[in-house]
Amino acid sequence: MAATKAVETTEFTVISRRIKGWTPSVILDVGANVGQSALGFIKAYPQAMVHCFEPFPASYRKLLANTRGHDSIMAHQIGLGAKPALLQMSDSAISTQNRVLSDRDPETGIEVAIHQGAAVLKRLGLEHVSYLKIDTEGHDLEVLQGFAPSLGCIDFIQVEAGMNRYNTTHVPYQRLADFMNDHGFLLFYIFEQILEFKKAGRPVLRRANPVFINARLVDLEGIS
């Protein structure tokens, strides 16, 4: 899961400027790694409850250590996906690039438990989510699919998208956008635009973090 700045408030700053009175109360951090984003969320909004999901054992242990003393951060050692399963995940210590492995991947990994997002919301008794952040190194669409029955209760969703076709590590932006549009979300803003850095860099956009807004928060009447 790609690292996020220790204090990542840019997204919420932009949202609060556009939607007066919006304040996050429940935040889901899927692919929490060692708690970088969660600690930033809580620093910006100490009244919010943050649920962190991190299946990789070493990262989860570090997540618990880093968030100890923060009662408003809850850590869950599970992964999220389209349906319950046991999947192989790469084994690279606490790397932010640990990912779910495909059947074609020769790399060996460890087995992790995958749960469906909608079922997890029900189990936790969450009827409303202010912000869902997904950063799962190419597994983002499967995570979204697992939340499909409950997407209506979520205000904003952040994903990590591949922005050019050659990037096969991340889910192509268009696939994510089509899914979000089909489920009642509109593109809000594109954050963290990263140019290609491999082979000393290339002048193309490699990945970005698009954020989508639930259409129920948008009045488009009379706009064409």
Short mmCIF file of C-alpha atoms in Angstrom, two decimals:
data_model
loop_
_atom_site.label_atom_id
_atom_site.label_comp_id
_atom_site.label_asym_id
_atom_site.label_seq_id
_atom_site.Cartn_x
_atom_site.Cartn_y
_atom_site.Cartn_z
CA MET A 1 0.00 0.00 0.00
CA ALA A 2 1.53 3.30 -1.04
CA ALA A 3 2.66 5.61 1.75
CA THR A 4 0.76 8.77 2.58
CA LYS A 5 2.24 11.92 4.13
CA ALA A 6 2.35 11.80 7.92
CA VAL A 7 -0.28 14.56 8.08
CA GLU A 8 -2.49 14.31 5.01
CA THR A 9 -5.12 17.06 5.34
CA THR A 10 -5.17 18.37 1.77
CA GLU A 11 -8.24 16.36 0.72
CA PHE A 12 -10.30 17.45 3.71
CA THR A 13 -9.21 21.06 3.31
CA VAL A 14 -10.49 21.10 -0.27
CA ILE A 15 -13.72 19.35 0.71
CA SER A 16 -14.45 21.72 3.60
CA ARG A 17 -13.94 24.72 1.32
CA ARG A 18 -16.53 23.40 -1.14
CA ILE A 19 -19.07 21.96 1.32
CA LYS A 20 -19.64 24.29 4.22
CA GLY A 21 -20.25 22.51 7.49
CA TRP A 22 -18.93 19.12 6.31
CA THR A 23 -16.88 17.49 9.04
CA PRO A 24 -15.79 13.84 8.95
CA SER A 25 -17.16 11.69 11.76
CA VAL A 26 -16.27 8.19 10.51
CA ILE A 27 -13.24 7.51 8.29
CA LEU A 28 -12.24 4.14 6.84
CA ASP A 29 -8.57 3.62 6.01
CA VAL A 30 -8.29 0.52 3.82
CA GLY A 31 -4.66 -0.42 3.30
CA ALA A 32 -3.62 1.45 6.44
CA ASN A 33 -0.03 0.14 6.47
CA VAL A 34 1.50 1.45 9.73
CA GLY A 35 -0.98 4.26 10.37
CA GLN A 36 0.51 7.17 8.44
CA SER A 37 -2.83 8.39 7.10
CA ALA A 38 -4.82 7.56 10.23
CA LEU A 39 -2.58 9.70 12.43
CA GLY A 40 -2.94 12.57 9.98
CA PHE A 41 -6.72 12.21 9.94
CA ILE A 42 -6.92 12.29 13.73
CA LYS A 43 -4.58 15.26 14.03
CA ALA A 44 -6.81 17.23 11.66
CA TYR A 45 -10.13 15.95 13.09
CA PRO A 46 -9.63 14.58 16.62
CA GLN A 47 -13.37 14.05 17.05
CA ALA A 48 -13.52 11.55 14.16
CA MET A 49 -13.45 7.76 14.50
CA VAL A 50 -10.95 6.08 12.15
CA HIS A 51 -11.19 2.38 11.31
CA CYS A 52 -7.92 1.02 9.90
CA PHE A 53 -7.77 -2.19 7.87
CA GLU A 54 -4.36 -3.80 7.44
CA PRO A 55 -4.04 -7.56 6.87
CA PHE A 56 -0.25 -7.89 6.74
CA PRO A 57 1.00 -9.06 10.19
CA ALA A 58 4.19 -6.99 10.47
CA SER A 59 2.45 -3.81 9.28
CA TYR A 60 -0.49 -4.47 11.59
CA ARG A 61 1.78 -4.81 14.62
CA LYS A 62 3.48 -1.53 13.75
CA LEU A 63 0.07 0.06 13.19
CA LEU A 64 -0.98 -0.94 16.70
CA ALA A 65 2.24 0.48 18.15
CA ASN A 66 1.98 3.75 16.25
CA THR A 67 -1.66 4.37 17.18
CA ARG A 68 -1.44 3.26 20.81
CA GLY A 69 -3.08 5.86 23.03
CA HIS A 70 -5.44 7.06 20.30
CA ASP A 71 -8.83 5.77 21.42
CA SER A 72 -10.48 7.06 18.26
CA ILE A 73 -8.38 4.80 16.00
CA MET A 74 -9.50 1.18 15.71
CA ALA A 75 -7.25 -1.31 13.90
CA HIS A 76 -8.56 -4.43 12.19
CA GLN A 77 -6.21 -7.16 10.92
CA ILE A 78 -8.22 -8.03 7.83
CA GLY A 79 -8.15 -7.20 4.16
CA LEU A 80 -11.19 -6.10 2.20
CA GLY A 81 -12.33 -7.34 -1.19
CA ALA A 82 -15.26 -8.26 -3.38
CA LYS A 83 -16.12 -11.36 -1.34
CA PRO A 84 -14.83 -13.34 1.65
CA ALA A 85 -11.70 -15.29 0.76
CA LEU A 86 -8.21 -16.35 1.76
CA LEU A 87 -5.71 -14.76 -0.61
CA GLN A 88 -1.96 -14.63 -0.97
CA MET A 89 -0.27 -11.32 -0.19
CA SER A 90 3.32 -10.32 -0.92
CA ASP A 91 5.72 -10.56 2.02
CA SER A 92 8.00 -7.51 2.16
CA ALA A 93 8.25 -6.64 5.86
CA ILE A 94 6.23 -3.43 6.42
CA SER A 95 6.59 -2.21 2.85
CA THR A 96 3.92 0.16 1.58
CA GLN A 97 3.93 -1.86 -1.64
CA ASN A 98 2.70 -5.17 -0.20
CA ARG A 99 -0.18 -6.31 -2.37
CA VAL A 100 -2.60 -9.12 -3.10
CA LEU A 101 -0.94 -11.54 -5.52
CA SER A 102 -2.59 -12.77 -8.70
CA ASP A 103 -2.59 -16.36 -9.91
CA ARG A 104 -0.03 -15.37 -12.54
CA ASP A 105 2.40 -13.86 -10.03
CA PRO A 106 5.37 -16.16 -9.33
CA GLU A 107 6.12 -14.37 -6.07
CA THR A 108 5.35 -16.30 -2.91
CA GLY A 109 3.56 -14.63 -0.04
CA ILE A 110 1.48 -15.16 3.06
CA GLU A 111 -2.20 -16.02 3.37
CA VAL A 112 -4.52 -13.24 4.56
CA ALA A 113 -8.23 -13.10 5.35
CA ILE A 114 -10.35 -11.00 3.01
CA HIS A 115 -13.77 -9.69 4.08
CA GLN A 116 -16.53 -7.92 2.17
CA GLY A 117 -16.72 -4.22 3.00
CA ALA A 118 -20.51 -4.04 3.25
CA ALA A 119 -20.53 -6.94 5.72
CA VAL A 120 -17.85 -5.22 7.82
CA LEU A 121 -19.91 -2.02 7.99
CA LYS A 122 -22.89 -4.02 9.20
CA ARG A 123 -20.78 -5.86 11.77
CA LEU A 124 -19.40 -2.57 13.10
CA GLY A 125 -22.83 -0.97 13.15
CA LEU A 126 -21.78 1.85 10.82
CA GLU A 127 -24.71 3.41 8.97
CA HIS A 128 -22.78 6.41 7.65
CA VAL A 129 -19.18 6.87 6.51
CA SER A 130 -17.76 10.32 5.87
CA TYR A 131 -14.65 9.27 3.98
CA LEU A 132 -13.41 5.96 2.58
CA LYS A 133 -9.74 5.88 1.63
CA ILE A 134 -8.55 2.86 -0.39
CA ASP A 135 -4.86 2.31 -1.09
CA THR A 136 -4.30 -1.36 -1.85
CA GLU A 137 -1.77 -1.46 -4.69
CA GLY A 138 -3.99 -2.65 -7.51
CA HIS A 139 -6.78 -4.23 -5.44
CA ASP A 140 -8.88 -1.07 -5.18
CA LEU A 141 -11.68 -2.11 -7.55
CA GLU A 142 -12.25 -5.37 -5.66
CA VAL A 143 -12.51 -3.38 -2.43
CA LEU A 144 -15.09 -1.08 -4.02
CA GLN A 145 -17.08 -4.06 -5.25
CA GLY A 146 -17.27 -5.35 -1.69
CA PHE A 147 -18.76 -2.07 -0.54
CA ALA A 148 -21.28 -1.92 -3.40
CA PRO A 149 -24.41 -2.68 -1.31
CA SER A 150 -23.51 0.14 1.10
CA LEU A 151 -21.99 2.81 -1.13
CA GLY A 152 -25.01 5.06 -0.68
CA CYS A 153 -24.05 5.74 2.95
CA ILE A 154 -20.55 7.01 2.05
CA ASP A 155 -19.88 10.70 1.34
CA PHE A 156 -16.45 10.59 -0.32
CA ILE A 157 -14.27 7.79 -1.69
CA GLN A 158 -10.55 8.05 -2.45
CA VAL A 159 -8.80 5.44 -4.60
CA GLU A 160 -5.40 5.00 -6.20
CA ALA A 161 -5.57 4.86 -9.99
CA GLY A 162 -3.21 4.13 -12.85
CA MET A 163 -3.32 7.12 -15.17
CA ASN A 164 -1.77 5.60 -18.31
CA ARG A 165 -2.42 2.22 -19.89
CA TYR A 166 1.15 0.93 -19.56
CA ASN A 167 0.85 1.04 -15.74
CA THR A 168 -0.35 -2.47 -14.88
CA THR A 169 0.35 -2.12 -11.14
CA HIS A 170 -2.67 0.06 -10.40
CA VAL A 171 -6.29 -0.16 -11.53
CA PRO A 172 -6.87 2.03 -14.61
CA TYR A 173 -8.62 5.27 -13.79
CA GLN A 174 -11.39 4.69 -16.33
CA ARG A 175 -12.43 1.37 -14.76
CA LEU A 176 -12.66 3.00 -11.34
CA ALA A 177 -14.51 6.04 -12.71
CA ASP A 178 -17.02 3.87 -14.58
CA PHE A 179 -17.73 1.87 -11.42
CA MET A 180 -18.15 5.00 -9.31
CA ASN A 181 -20.40 6.70 -11.87
CA ASP A 182 -22.56 3.58 -12.11
CA HIS A 183 -23.00 3.64 -8.32
CA GLY A 184 -24.01 7.28 -8.00
CA PHE A 185 -20.67 9.04 -7.52
CA LEU A 186 -19.07 11.93 -9.42
CA LEU A 187 -15.42 12.90 -9.71
CA PHE A 188 -14.65 15.54 -7.08
CA TYR A 189 -10.92 16.17 -7.40
CA ILE A 190 -7.66 14.44 -8.36
CA PHE A 191 -4.96 14.53 -5.68
CA GLU A 192 -1.33 13.39 -5.51
CA GLN A 193 -0.53 13.26 -9.21
CA ILE A 194 2.71 11.33 -9.59
CA LEU A 195 4.79 11.44 -12.77
CA GLU A 196 6.66 8.31 -13.85
CA PHE A 197 9.75 7.85 -11.70
CA LYS A 198 11.10 4.53 -12.96
CA LYS A 199 14.18 4.54 -15.23
CA ALA A 200 15.03 8.04 -13.98
CA GLY A 201 11.57 9.31 -14.82
CA ARG A 202 9.42 9.89 -17.89
CA PRO A 203 7.11 12.82 -18.80
CA VAL A 204 3.86 10.90 -18.23
CA LEU A 205 1.46 10.65 -15.30
CA ARG A 206 1.92 7.29 -13.57
CA ARG A 207 -0.73 7.35 -10.86
CA ALA A 208 -3.00 9.66 -8.91
CA ASN A 209 -5.54 9.64 -6.09
CA PRO A 210 -8.96 10.61 -7.49
CA VAL A 211 -11.64 11.40 -4.93
CA PHE A 212 -15.31 10.83 -5.78
CA ILE A 213 -18.29 12.53 -4.16
CA ASN A 214 -21.69 10.96 -3.59
CA ALA A 215 -24.15 12.59 -6.00
CA ARG A 216 -26.64 13.11 -3.17
CA LEU A 217 -24.30 15.89 -1.96
CA VAL A 218 -24.33 17.65 -5.33
CA ASP A 219 -27.07 19.85 -6.79
CA LEU A 220 -26.66 19.78 -10.58
CA GLU A 221 -30.14 21.00 -11.44
CA GLY A 222 -29.99 23.41 -14.34
CA ILE A 223 -26.34 22.62 -15.13
CA SER A 224 -25.50 21.21 -18.55
#
